[in-house]
Amino acid sequence: MHLQVLESSGPAGPEESDRANDTSLKGFNQPSPSLPFGQDLPLSSIAGPTYLTAQTLIQQVAYTLSDKLFTYSPGTYDLDVAAKKWCSEDAPNAYGYSTKVLSMETRTGSASIALGYIFSNDFDLKKRYFPQTILASSSSLHSLRPALEQLSLLHSVASPFVAHIAAVDFAGGSSTGLVTDYTSALSLADELGFGLVSSFSAHESQHMSLFATLLSNIVPTIHVYDGLHVGVETTRVIDVLDRTELHNIYKSVLSEISGPVKRYTNVEGQLLRLWKVFNDELGTSYRLFDYQGCSSPDSVLVVFGTVEASLASQVASDLAREGNKVGVLTVRVYRPFVEEEFLSMLPKTVQKIAVLGQVQDYRAVTDSAVSSCLYTDVLAAITFSDSKSVAASVIDIKYPREQTWNPQSIAALFYDLARKPGLHAKEHPSNAQGYPQVKLLDLANVRQYSFWDVDESTSAKASLVVGQLLSKDSTSNVSVKIGHDNLVQGGVIKADIRDSKTTLEASYPVDNADVVYVGDTKLFCEYSILRTIKSGGTLLLKAGDVKDEELDQKLPVEVQRQLASREIKLFIVDPQASVAVKDNSGLETILTELAFLHVARNGVNATDLRELTALNGYTDVMESICKDVEKAVRQVDVPEGWGTQTSEEKSPLLPVNIDMNSFSAFEKIESEPPSLLRTWQTAAKGLAFKEAYGTTPALRPDLSVKTWTVHVKENRRLTPLDYERNVFHIEFDLGNSGLEYNIGEALGIHSENDDTQVRDFIEFYGLQSNEIVEIPSREDPMLLENRTVYQALMQNVDIFGRPPKRFYEALSEFASNEKECKELLTLGGPEGAKEFKRRAEIDTITYADVLLEFPSAHPDFHDIVRIVNPMKRREYSIASSQVVTPNSVALMIVVVGWVDPKGRDRFGQATRYLNALRVGAPVTVSVKPSVMKLPPKPTQPLIMAGLGTGLAPFRAFVQYRAWQKAQGLDIGSVLLYMGSRHQREEYLYGEEWEAYQDAGVITLLGRAFSRDQPEKIYIQDRMRQTLGDIVQAYIEEEGAFYLCGPTWPVPDVTEVLQEAIAADARTLGRKVDPRKEIEKLKDESRYVLEVY
């Protein structure tokens, strides 16, 4: 039963009352990293020269010109945060009403709601020509694809449709976490016939968003932009169109192109017409393809993407000024790809064209069979060109999504073009050492700053205030970019600020800073921060607890060397030296801002003080903190000896920048609603007055997956009674449960603890078994589950499981005995690691054992529920096929049992539960998908290797192949290899295998009983003995290989498969790398492992 926790309408508790009466002044707020300086702004304020992010500008265009906005913004991406705010404020769009913003979840069938809205019977036909818009990230495109395909097919009878896609995805296996993903948008636009437009910078993001919306009247369109760097960078944009101007231009351009269109005018022709009218209306000279660099180059780089285009254009221009014969052609409109325009922009002297094309990952980079989407179009344009003047060679420089670019790495590509016939981006590290240095910024007119801090620091937001303060100077152009690495030091935040007298376009990390602030000395052990400071620059370090003479002990040797050898000035800021900060640590961010200005600008003037007061709101204390700066900030004379120090240990090569894996800090403290013991009357009220108490009856409400109740049909032991291993076959009658399962899936068993053990624990701990315990749901803390203490211990609380270290630490809080408290803390800390390991692995101590061992630590039951892990379901591979046994499901299980050092019999919780079940007993189960799937064709051979109970899924496979054969289908050969200790005791399902072999279903039966002869024979030995059969079935007939069981034979079994691949290659006279072939077979689902 669930009880909904209702919001209180009574008086506030002590904490709420304190907050209500708190008269302390507010601090600087940061609602979202995608907003300019993290601050909300009204829709009406977006106009003229102002500070914005590309994402905010894109949302402004989408909100202003759309009838509805369908948004798919994962986690902290905040792709729609401004639009939702405007919607909540009822800000009118271009049509006089508030655009409805529908924030949706990304899942299968996403965007179907947009289809349903456009084609619903009650759709207002007056809005037929109003654009419908999606805001999403490239990670959502896979889920959006089915609906987008329908929109593409129905475009002629639908509203104009445009999707603004932030090219960002989270790649768990990458080194960076967050990656820039263009390849998803490129391939989708190519396959579905969508238009595809890219923004080269924040400065043109509004114009390209507007153009993409106009283009959607001709063809459904995607506007893609860098969502990882440029999208969230605050920068000054000059020619910003306000809401009225956007609408007027949109109407004017549409009116101009809505005249008669010749029948022979194709989509490319309509695009060119629209492009000309668009430029004329704006007074701009945008091109579908832009060329920058030498006027008569030998080599030209073709690029797509925001950062790629911006950097390559600047680098090519810089190299051309030095006499290098290179250039870059940037692609602004990828679809429709107008080949005539592309060829017209290529200089006639070009001899080599290199396409910088993004692919999925490093594997695709090195795979010669994979080409980038952009390369395919460029190659086609050159190959089929009518112009004989273009005779250049075309190469594909592939790079993975996790590749990050800076001026040096782009320049390295240009330098290598002249020397290598073919290359890929993996050859170029981001620092591209060994190449001439490229400097794109005029350092005489640009000041650069960086802030490094741990995100839980009270001064972590100081960089935003400093950036906003600098932006108050109307003669300056300031940019602020903030990133988070939540996997280092519990969360690191880095902010880059640039302050220039000219327009800035620098979408790469600061690597030559004038001043760097570091908020924690621990960061020097994670990053090579000093390498990002220019020689003669300044380091402002928060290290108030360190005396000058102790610095050499706190700072790594490499940091000391850099400080001395590069003459970097060192300043220390000590927050405790300020009286105001000492009294209120929340004011530390103000001190940090003032300290930074004091160092970077040689003092804080009255104007700065007024602006900081306005930004922070600390009117009464600002002047006193300002006076404290002289005491809190001190310069340290760097000893000359630091520059000549040597270390016995080689200094590790640390990164110079964070690996950005989040747009915000993560919450480190999760509140846990208390569990409360209640009487039976509480449950009775919930059942009697369901609406008032929000009660929902449920079968096993603690479970987060769909479950069914089945009943034991058969439970028989497969091994002899006198044999040490108890392997048993258990089969469940599905009855009318409706449970369905597929080949290779696993059955989740939601087991219960042993009744006798539970009752013994209740008695020893002094609990009442029928008391009601109210437990917060693991899925929704606002939902409470009502169980008895007995039910909770039987089905919810893993009281007989193995406790982790944190349990000992949590339990110490309840220990009244000082000695027991100290011992528990030791076991939960690093000093008790050895003893903890012995208790966990040798003594196999349980939660109940620990509670018995430390009697003074006696938490109430609701605290036990909080600090003891919940029970988990246990999944077992299904050993039956439902087409053969439609009303039952079978498992093969080995009982996990051992004797602990005290002589007590111990058992695995789930296997003990299952082994004790009698025929007719009900069991709660669920179904879990698996990687063990049959190949698509019944004629494809199966090569299966199973050890012990790892044979279970192969019983289902063989049953299914036998059923296919009985239906008259041709089936491929079936090779089954099995491994166990002894044939007499562990020939599991042996009679069935032999019967299937006699029936012609199993082609080869390879039995390896390791201990039935003097020399041990394992499963890989039987496979090697039949290598020819494996070559034929696996390689020649394109079969699929499966291994199920423990992990230890994986290397040996894989080695046999590699031998088979090599043998086949030798026969055909080919050279192959067997390891790479195995990787390809993995991708094709022809090498499948289910190991544990």
Short mmCIF file of C-alpha atoms in Angstrom, two decimals, residues 22 28 52 133 193 235 272 282 372 412 415 510 512 577 1027:
data_model
loop_
_atom_site.label_atom_id
_atom_site.label_comp_id
_atom_site.label_asym_id
_atom_site.label_seq_id
_atom_site.Cartn_x
_atom_site.Cartn_y
_atom_site.Cartn_z
CA ASP A 22 16.64 35.77 8.15
CA PHE A 28 24.54 36.15 -6.38
CA LEU A 52 23.80 36.51 -24.43
CA THR A 133 9.59 23.62 -33.33
CA GLY A 193 15.95 14.36 -46.59
CA THR A 235 29.48 36.72 -24.97
CA LEU A 272 19.40 29.63 -53.39
CA LEU A 282 19.37 41.49 -43.38
CA SER A 372 32.52 10.47 -42.68
CA ALA A 412 48.86 20.78 -37.04
CA TYR A 415 51.00 21.45 -41.56
CA VAL A 510 42.31 29.95 -21.99
CA ASN A 512 47.84 32.00 -21.76
CA ALA A 577 42.08 37.56 7.71
CA LEU A 1027 38.75 -26.23 -35.20
#
